[in-house]
Amino acid sequence: MAKIIAGVGTSHIPSVGAAIDNGNTQQEYWKPLFDGYGPARKWMEETKPDVAIIVFNDHASAFSLELIPTFAIGVAEKFQPADEGYGPRQVPVVNGHPELAWHLAESLILDEFDMTIVNEMPVDHGLTVPLSVMCDQPREWPCKVIPLAVNVVQYPQPTGKRCYNLGQAIAKAVESFDEDLNVVIFGTGGMSHQLQGERAGLINADFDTAFLDDLTADVDRLVKIPHTEYLREAGSEGIELIMWLLMRGALGEEAKEIYRHYHVPASNTGAGLIILENEK
Amino acid sequence: MSKKDYDDIPGTYVFDGTQNRKGYHLNMFCMSLNKAENREQFAADPEGYLMTFPMTDEQRKAVLDRDWLGMLRLGGNIYYTFKIAIFDGMTMQDAGAAMSQVTVEDFKKMLLDGGRPVEGNRYKSEWEK
């Protein structure tokens, strides 16, 4: 039987990827952030998941305004790093797990979550930066990856509650897969940041800290946060945090926080990382 | 057009259906810059390349002037308009400084000091004082 053993929440800031790719992680600006990634990378190395379900959003790379799926699951064998305008990141190709991905797609749709199924999808920093954050610069990524893209660009994004419920359905679906697999689920993006408008540069460390706390202390509060509260309190792009709730939904109620790191600023963002483990 | 409860957030362009309808072709132009051959065409003949998209003249002018706030007002979405900033070799701090109309140095300093605080920046009424 496959099972979800842990969840990881992490920001997916493009310049964090660039700092890794360009060997700048020990510079004064970046060192405090990367020092905090050390224990998380050690955890990843020791945990050795077989598969990572990475909940992320596409940033006008695979999808555009032509077609805006609310939830899309990647079922391909391979996903190539996307050209986001700089040329593709020089990182390993992302290997999928088509068998589990199709099992998830089928289970979720029959469970009344209307997933979009994607056979071809270049993956941008939203997916590859979390892998770099957790795995540094390996020649190959250490696990198979199932990309799960959430629309967070076009208003209205799915609600936090819907994301949380989808996470619960994913946990159920994973457990009904025959093969013995250890699965980790990543919720990515956030934390507070606003990239646009005259209010650009907004960061709300109090909001972010309370969010990290309540991933274990008061999940009910988090799933009830309405869109406008994210927009107002965590900045227009802070709403990406709904993807962390999808991750949280896939874990048991009693999941325990085993590591956290929070640093301001990373580019224009409050950068957070949390690891939650299910009871063994 | 119905009123939205986020209309009173200052300095924020929520990318909803209204903005999508206004900015569709502007954003699709931005998206086209993901392809190296399109970047080359845009570099060689910016006006000519923009004419291949059914955008408004106002939108074309905003792109040529690199009027970052103007693009948002005309329906641009930051993830799309940032493709132009990437094309120009700008960082997110450069774009943030331009949109909030401060120097890049001041914008970076604000971030290092913890970012723009939410206090005083939640409601349009707080900016009108």
Short mmCIF file of C-alpha atoms in Angstrom, two decimals:
data_model
loop_
_atom_site.label_atom_id
_atom_site.label_comp_id
_atom_site.label_asym_id
_atom_site.label_seq_id
_atom_site.Cartn_x
_atom_site.Cartn_y
_atom_site.Cartn_z
CA MET A 1 0.00 0.00 0.00
CA ALA A 2 1.21 3.49 -0.77
CA LYS A 3 1.06 6.10 1.95
CA ILE A 4 1.69 9.78 2.50
CA ILE A 5 4.33 10.01 5.16
CA ALA A 6 4.94 13.75 5.31
CA GLY A 7 4.20 17.18 3.92
CA VAL A 8 6.54 20.01 3.04
CA GLY A 9 5.51 23.64 2.72
CA THR A 10 7.95 25.89 0.91
CA SER A 11 8.09 29.13 -1.04
CA HIS A 12 9.07 28.74 -4.70
CA ILE A 13 10.82 32.05 -5.32
CA PRO A 14 12.53 32.19 -8.76
CA SER A 15 15.57 34.09 -7.50
CA VAL A 16 16.19 31.32 -4.93
CA GLY A 17 16.55 28.98 -7.90
CA ALA A 18 18.85 31.48 -9.60
CA ALA A 19 20.98 31.78 -6.43
CA ILE A 20 21.45 27.99 -6.45
CA ASP A 21 22.06 27.78 -10.21
CA ASN A 22 24.62 30.62 -10.08
CA GLY A 23 26.42 29.45 -6.94
CA ASN A 24 25.44 32.50 -4.87
CA THR A 25 23.96 30.76 -1.85
CA GLN A 26 26.84 31.73 0.44
CA GLN A 27 26.59 35.44 -0.34
CA GLU A 28 25.68 37.64 2.60
CA TYR A 29 22.16 38.26 1.25
CA TRP A 30 21.31 34.59 0.70
CA LYS A 31 23.29 32.79 3.43
CA PRO A 32 20.72 33.12 6.25
CA LEU A 33 18.01 31.64 4.02
CA PHE A 34 20.13 28.74 2.79
CA ASP A 35 21.52 27.98 6.24
CA GLY A 36 17.93 27.29 7.23
CA TYR A 37 17.44 24.93 4.29
CA GLY A 38 20.28 22.66 5.51
CA PRO A 39 18.28 20.61 8.05
CA ALA A 40 15.38 20.25 5.58
CA ARG A 41 17.73 18.86 2.92
CA LYS A 42 19.15 16.43 5.48
CA TRP A 43 15.60 15.32 6.32
CA MET A 44 14.86 14.81 2.61
CA GLU A 45 18.01 12.74 2.18
CA GLU A 46 17.17 10.54 5.14
CA THR A 47 13.47 10.20 4.32
CA LYS A 48 14.08 9.09 0.72
CA PRO A 49 10.50 9.35 -0.53
CA ASP A 50 9.68 7.29 -3.63
CA VAL A 51 7.33 9.93 -4.97
CA ALA A 52 6.73 13.62 -4.32
CA ILE A 53 3.35 15.09 -5.23
CA ILE A 54 4.24 18.73 -5.83
CA VAL A 55 1.37 21.18 -5.56
CA PHE A 56 2.45 24.32 -7.39
CA ASN A 57 1.23 26.93 -9.77
CA ASP A 58 2.23 27.56 -13.33
CA HIS A 59 3.40 31.12 -14.05
CA ALA A 60 2.34 31.59 -17.69
CA SER A 61 4.60 28.74 -18.82
CA ALA A 62 2.54 25.60 -19.58
CA PHE A 63 -0.84 27.27 -19.28
CA SER A 64 -1.86 30.71 -20.40
CA LEU A 65 -5.06 32.73 -20.32
CA GLU A 66 -6.24 30.56 -23.21
CA LEU A 67 -7.10 27.80 -20.78
CA ILE A 68 -7.13 28.10 -17.00
CA PRO A 69 -7.57 24.79 -15.19
CA THR A 70 -8.35 25.13 -11.50
CA PHE A 71 -6.68 21.80 -10.64
CA ALA A 72 -4.49 19.93 -13.15
CA ILE A 73 -2.56 16.71 -12.60
CA GLY A 74 0.47 15.73 -14.69
CA VAL A 75 0.41 12.09 -15.79
CA ALA A 76 3.44 12.11 -18.13
CA GLU A 77 6.66 10.07 -17.94
CA LYS A 78 8.75 13.25 -18.04
CA PHE A 79 8.34 16.97 -17.54
CA GLN A 80 10.92 19.33 -19.07
CA PRO A 81 12.02 22.53 -17.30
CA ALA A 82 10.18 25.44 -18.96
CA ASP A 83 11.64 28.47 -20.72
CA GLU A 84 10.18 31.35 -18.71
CA GLY A 85 11.93 33.98 -20.79
CA TYR A 86 15.51 33.40 -19.60
CA GLY A 87 15.97 30.01 -21.28
CA PRO A 88 15.12 26.88 -19.26
CA ARG A 89 16.76 26.34 -15.84
CA GLN A 90 19.69 23.96 -16.12
CA VAL A 91 18.22 21.39 -13.75
CA PRO A 92 17.48 17.69 -14.26
CA VAL A 93 14.40 16.63 -16.17
CA VAL A 94 11.53 15.81 -13.81
CA ASN A 95 10.50 12.15 -13.97
CA GLY A 96 6.83 11.47 -13.40
CA HIS A 97 5.03 8.44 -11.99
CA PRO A 98 2.32 7.87 -14.63
CA GLU A 99 0.85 4.81 -12.93
CA LEU A 100 0.22 6.52 -9.61
CA ALA A 101 -0.73 9.77 -11.35
CA TRP A 102 -3.44 8.04 -13.39
CA HIS A 103 -4.63 6.21 -10.31
CA LEU A 104 -4.94 9.58 -8.56
CA ALA A 105 -6.71 11.19 -11.52
CA GLU A 106 -9.23 8.36 -11.74
CA SER A 107 -9.82 8.15 -7.99
CA LEU A 108 -10.17 11.91 -7.60
CA ILE A 109 -12.60 12.37 -10.47
CA LEU A 110 -14.77 9.49 -9.25
CA ASP A 111 -14.57 11.11 -5.82
CA GLU A 112 -16.11 14.23 -7.46
CA PHE A 113 -12.97 16.36 -7.80
CA ASP A 114 -12.99 17.38 -11.46
CA MET A 115 -9.29 17.26 -12.30
CA THR A 116 -7.79 18.37 -15.60
CA ILE A 117 -5.46 15.64 -16.90
CA VAL A 118 -2.21 16.80 -18.50
CA ASN A 119 0.05 14.70 -20.72
CA GLU A 120 2.38 17.49 -21.82
CA MET A 121 3.48 20.20 -19.46
CA PRO A 122 6.79 22.00 -19.17
CA VAL A 123 7.34 22.78 -15.47
CA ASP A 124 8.52 26.20 -14.34
CA HIS A 125 10.15 27.55 -11.17
CA GLY A 126 6.94 26.84 -9.26
CA LEU A 127 7.87 23.16 -9.33
CA THR A 128 11.64 23.08 -9.87
CA VAL A 129 12.61 25.60 -7.17
CA PRO A 130 11.00 23.53 -4.36
CA LEU A 131 12.99 20.52 -5.62
CA SER A 132 16.18 22.63 -5.53
CA VAL A 133 15.29 23.92 -2.06
CA MET A 134 14.90 20.37 -0.73
CA CYS A 135 17.49 18.50 -2.84
CA ASP A 136 20.14 21.13 -3.79
CA GLN A 137 21.90 20.22 -7.08
CA PRO A 138 21.77 16.47 -7.70
CA ARG A 139 22.49 15.02 -11.16
CA GLU A 140 19.03 13.49 -11.05
CA TRP A 141 16.13 14.35 -8.76
CA PRO A 142 16.02 11.68 -6.03
CA CYS A 143 12.34 10.78 -6.46
CA LYS A 144 9.54 10.56 -8.98
CA VAL A 145 7.31 13.63 -9.13
CA ILE A 146 3.61 14.09 -9.75
CA PRO A 147 2.91 17.73 -10.58
CA LEU A 148 -0.40 19.09 -9.36
CA ALA A 149 -1.01 22.59 -10.70
CA VAL A 150 -3.47 24.93 -9.00
CA ASN A 151 -4.73 28.14 -10.57
CA VAL A 152 -3.67 30.96 -8.29
CA VAL A 153 -3.17 33.59 -11.03
CA GLN A 154 -6.75 34.19 -12.17
CA TYR A 155 -9.32 35.35 -9.60
CA PRO A 156 -11.19 33.50 -8.20
CA GLN A 157 -8.71 30.90 -7.12
CA PRO A 158 -10.18 27.77 -5.49
CA THR A 159 -11.00 28.32 -1.82
CA GLY A 160 -8.66 27.17 0.91
CA LYS A 161 -11.35 24.74 2.02
CA ARG A 162 -11.64 23.22 -1.46
CA CYS A 163 -7.87 22.78 -1.56
CA TYR A 164 -7.88 21.19 1.89
CA ASN A 165 -10.68 18.79 0.86
CA LEU A 166 -8.79 17.84 -2.31
CA GLY A 167 -5.78 17.07 -0.12
CA GLN A 168 -7.93 14.71 1.95
CA ALA A 169 -9.14 12.97 -1.21
CA ILE A 170 -5.54 12.62 -2.41
CA ALA A 171 -4.57 10.89 0.85
CA LYS A 172 -7.44 8.44 0.40
CA ALA A 173 -6.51 7.81 -3.23
CA VAL A 174 -2.82 7.23 -2.41
CA GLU A 175 -3.79 4.66 0.22
CA SER A 176 -5.77 2.68 -2.34
CA PHE A 177 -2.73 2.26 -4.60
CA ASP A 178 -1.35 -1.29 -4.44
CA GLU A 179 2.38 -0.73 -4.64
CA ASP A 180 4.34 0.02 -1.45
CA LEU A 181 5.42 3.62 -1.93
CA ASN A 182 6.41 6.34 0.48
CA VAL A 183 4.87 9.58 -0.76
CA VAL A 184 5.66 13.12 0.35
CA ILE A 185 3.40 15.99 -0.65
CA PHE A 186 4.75 19.51 -1.21
CA GLY A 187 2.60 22.63 -0.87
CA THR A 188 4.49 25.48 -2.50
CA GLY A 189 4.36 29.23 -3.05
CA GLY A 190 3.82 32.14 -0.69
CA MET A 191 4.28 33.20 1.91
CA SER A 192 3.17 36.84 2.12
CA HIS A 193 4.18 38.86 -0.92
CA GLN A 194 2.83 41.37 -3.36
CA LEU A 195 4.63 41.70 -6.68
CA GLN A 196 2.33 44.22 -8.34
CA GLY A 197 0.93 47.73 -8.07
CA GLU A 198 1.79 50.69 -5.87
CA ARG A 199 1.59 48.38 -2.83
CA ALA A 200 4.34 46.09 -4.22
CA GLY A 201 6.76 44.86 -1.58
CA LEU A 202 4.20 44.11 1.10
CA ILE A 203 5.36 41.42 3.53
CA ASN A 204 3.45 40.42 6.66
CA ALA A 205 5.64 38.32 8.95
CA ASP A 206 2.93 38.18 11.65
CA PHE A 207 0.46 36.70 9.19
CA ASP A 208 3.05 34.18 7.99
CA THR A 209 4.07 33.12 11.50
CA ALA A 210 0.45 32.63 12.53
CA PHE A 211 -0.09 30.58 9.36
CA LEU A 212 2.89 28.34 10.16
CA ASP A 213 1.67 27.94 13.76
CA ASP A 214 -1.87 27.07 12.76
CA LEU A 215 -0.86 24.38 10.27
CA THR A 216 -0.77 22.28 13.43
CA ALA A 217 -2.57 24.40 16.05
CA ASP A 218 -5.73 25.56 14.24
CA VAL A 219 -6.19 24.23 10.71
CA ASP A 220 -9.90 25.15 10.91
CA ARG A 221 -9.01 28.83 11.06
CA LEU A 222 -6.74 28.55 8.03
CA VAL A 223 -9.25 26.79 5.79
CA LYS A 224 -11.78 29.53 6.48
CA ILE A 225 -9.55 32.44 5.40
CA PRO A 226 -11.44 34.19 2.56
CA HIS A 227 -9.72 35.41 -0.61
CA THR A 228 -9.94 39.07 0.34
CA GLU A 229 -8.21 38.44 3.65
CA TYR A 230 -5.24 36.88 1.82
CA LEU A 231 -5.19 39.77 -0.66
CA ARG A 232 -5.36 42.42 2.04
CA GLU A 233 -3.19 40.84 4.75
CA ALA A 234 -0.69 38.68 2.82
CA GLY A 235 -0.50 40.64 -0.44
CA SER A 236 -2.00 39.85 -3.81
CA GLU A 237 0.33 36.90 -4.40
CA GLY A 238 0.09 35.67 -0.79
CA ILE A 239 -3.01 33.76 -1.84
CA GLU A 240 -0.61 31.08 -3.11
CA LEU A 241 -0.77 29.80 0.48
CA ILE A 242 -3.96 27.91 -0.41
CA MET A 243 -1.58 25.37 -1.97
CA TRP A 244 -0.11 24.72 1.49
CA LEU A 245 -3.63 23.87 2.66
CA LEU A 246 -3.89 21.25 -0.08
CA MET A 247 -0.72 19.69 1.34
CA ARG A 248 -2.10 19.95 4.89
CA GLY A 249 -5.35 18.25 3.88
CA ALA A 250 -3.40 15.23 2.66
CA LEU A 251 -1.93 14.69 6.15
CA GLY A 252 -3.59 13.26 9.22
CA GLU A 253 -5.16 15.55 11.80
CA GLU A 254 -2.39 14.67 14.23
CA ALA A 255 0.50 15.52 11.89
CA LYS A 256 3.45 16.97 13.80
CA GLU A 257 5.69 19.88 12.88
CA ILE A 258 9.26 18.65 12.84
CA TYR A 259 11.04 21.61 11.25
CA ARG A 260 10.42 25.20 10.25
CA HIS A 261 12.41 28.07 8.83
CA TYR A 262 11.25 31.60 8.07
CA HIS A 263 13.27 34.43 6.60
CA VAL A 264 12.58 37.95 5.32
CA PRO A 265 13.35 38.99 2.67
CA ALA A 266 14.01 36.56 -0.13
CA SER A 267 13.52 38.69 -3.21
CA ASN A 268 10.11 40.34 -2.55
CA THR A 269 8.82 37.60 -0.29
CA GLY A 270 8.53 36.26 3.20
CA ALA A 271 10.16 32.86 2.64
CA GLY A 272 8.83 29.97 4.69
CA LEU A 273 9.58 26.28 4.96
CA ILE A 274 7.86 23.72 7.15
CA ILE A 275 8.00 19.93 7.42
CA LEU A 276 5.05 18.07 8.89
CA GLU A 277 5.15 14.32 9.52
CA ASN A 278 2.25 11.93 9.80
CA GLU A 279 2.17 9.58 12.76
CA LYS A 280 4.21 6.51 11.88
CA MET B 1 -20.12 45.66 -12.92
CA SER B 2 -20.72 44.46 -9.40
CA LYS B 3 -18.72 45.80 -6.52
CA LYS B 4 -16.10 43.47 -5.06
CA ASP B 5 -15.01 43.35 -1.42
CA TYR B 6 -11.37 43.71 -2.50
CA ASP B 7 -12.01 47.02 -4.31
CA ASP B 8 -10.93 48.96 -1.20
CA ILE B 9 -7.40 47.47 -1.07
CA PRO B 10 -5.00 50.22 -2.14
CA GLY B 11 -2.39 49.90 -4.91
CA THR B 12 -3.56 46.42 -5.91
CA TYR B 13 -4.91 45.22 -9.27
CA VAL B 14 -6.80 42.00 -8.63
CA PHE B 15 -6.71 39.93 -11.81
CA ASP B 16 -10.39 39.06 -12.08
CA GLY B 17 -12.67 38.54 -15.06
CA THR B 18 -12.90 42.27 -15.79
CA GLN B 19 -9.10 42.59 -15.94
CA ASN B 20 -8.80 39.38 -17.96
CA ARG B 21 -11.22 40.70 -20.61
CA LYS B 22 -9.36 44.01 -20.83
CA GLY B 23 -5.90 42.51 -20.90
CA TYR B 24 -6.23 39.22 -22.74
CA HIS B 25 -4.23 40.14 -25.85
CA LEU B 26 -1.70 42.23 -23.91
CA ASN B 27 -1.02 39.24 -21.67
CA MET B 28 -0.85 36.82 -24.59
CA PHE B 29 1.78 39.07 -26.20
CA CYS B 30 3.77 38.87 -22.94
CA MET B 31 3.39 35.10 -22.89
CA SER B 32 4.79 34.87 -26.42
CA LEU B 33 8.14 36.07 -25.04
CA ASN B 34 8.64 32.59 -23.54
CA LYS B 35 9.89 31.58 -26.99
CA ALA B 36 13.41 32.58 -27.98
CA GLU B 37 12.43 33.24 -31.64
CA ASN B 38 9.70 35.66 -30.50
CA ARG B 39 12.13 37.45 -28.19
CA GLU B 40 14.40 37.93 -31.19
CA GLN B 41 11.57 39.35 -33.28
CA PHE B 42 10.48 41.70 -30.50
CA ALA B 43 14.08 42.87 -30.04
CA ALA B 44 14.53 43.49 -33.78
CA ASP B 45 11.26 45.37 -34.33
CA PRO B 46 9.26 46.13 -31.18
CA GLU B 47 6.48 48.14 -32.88
CA GLY B 48 6.11 45.67 -35.73
CA TYR B 49 6.02 42.69 -33.40
CA LEU B 50 3.37 44.34 -31.21
CA MET B 51 1.21 44.96 -34.31
CA THR B 52 0.90 41.20 -34.75
CA PHE B 53 -1.25 41.11 -31.59
CA PRO B 54 -4.77 42.62 -31.58
CA MET B 55 -4.00 44.89 -28.62
CA THR B 56 -5.21 48.47 -28.18
CA ASP B 57 -2.87 51.31 -29.16
CA GLU B 58 -2.86 52.36 -25.52
CA GLN B 59 -1.62 48.91 -24.51
CA ARG B 60 1.09 48.95 -27.21
CA LYS B 61 2.24 52.37 -26.00
CA ALA B 62 2.35 51.18 -22.38
CA VAL B 63 4.57 48.26 -23.45
CA LEU B 64 6.90 50.47 -25.51
CA ASP B 65 7.10 53.05 -22.68
CA ARG B 66 7.62 50.28 -20.12
CA ASP B 67 4.78 51.85 -18.17
CA TRP B 68 4.49 49.03 -15.63
CA LEU B 69 1.56 50.50 -13.71
CA GLY B 70 -0.16 51.49 -16.95
CA MET B 71 0.04 47.90 -18.15
CA LEU B 72 -1.66 46.68 -14.96
CA ARG B 73 -4.40 49.29 -15.36
CA LEU B 74 -4.93 48.12 -18.94
CA GLY B 75 -5.50 44.54 -17.83
CA GLY B 76 -1.95 43.26 -17.56
CA ASN B 77 -1.22 40.55 -15.03
CA ILE B 78 2.11 40.77 -13.22
CA TYR B 79 3.15 37.18 -14.05
CA TYR B 80 2.67 38.07 -17.72
CA THR B 81 4.01 41.64 -17.77
CA PHE B 82 7.05 40.40 -15.86
CA LYS B 83 8.02 38.53 -19.05
CA ILE B 84 8.81 41.98 -20.50
CA ALA B 85 10.87 42.79 -17.40
CA ILE B 86 12.79 39.51 -17.89
CA PHE B 87 13.31 40.48 -21.53
CA ASP B 88 14.79 43.80 -20.31
CA GLY B 89 17.03 42.03 -17.77
CA MET B 90 15.16 43.51 -14.83
CA THR B 91 14.65 41.90 -11.44
CA MET B 92 11.43 41.79 -9.43
CA GLN B 93 12.88 44.56 -7.25
CA ASP B 94 13.39 46.78 -10.31
CA ALA B 95 9.78 46.18 -11.34
CA GLY B 96 8.49 46.66 -7.78
CA ALA B 97 10.35 49.95 -7.45
CA ALA B 98 8.95 51.19 -10.78
CA MET B 99 5.37 50.28 -9.80
CA SER B 100 5.59 51.82 -6.34
CA GLN B 101 7.42 54.84 -7.78
CA VAL B 102 10.52 54.79 -5.60
CA THR B 103 14.18 54.18 -6.43
CA VAL B 104 15.37 50.59 -6.65
CA GLU B 105 17.73 51.34 -3.76
CA ASP B 106 14.86 52.52 -1.55
CA PHE B 107 12.70 49.56 -2.58
CA LYS B 108 15.44 47.07 -1.73
CA LYS B 109 16.04 48.79 1.60
CA MET B 110 12.33 48.56 2.42
CA LEU B 111 12.46 44.81 1.79
CA LEU B 112 15.59 44.38 3.90
CA ASP B 113 13.80 46.25 6.69
CA GLY B 114 11.00 43.66 6.63
CA GLY B 115 8.98 44.74 3.59
CA ARG B 116 6.15 47.21 3.18
CA PRO B 117 4.19 46.95 6.44
CA VAL B 118 0.53 45.99 6.30
CA GLU B 119 -0.28 48.66 8.89
CA GLY B 120 -1.56 51.71 7.04
CA ASN B 121 -1.78 49.76 3.77
CA ARG B 122 -4.94 47.73 4.18
CA TYR B 123 -7.58 50.20 2.95
CA LYS B 124 -7.71 52.90 0.30
CA SER B 125 -9.06 55.26 2.98
CA GLU B 126 -5.71 54.95 4.81
CA TRP B 127 -3.89 56.25 1.71
CA GLU B 128 -6.25 59.18 1.24
CA LYS B 129 -5.42 60.74 4.60
#
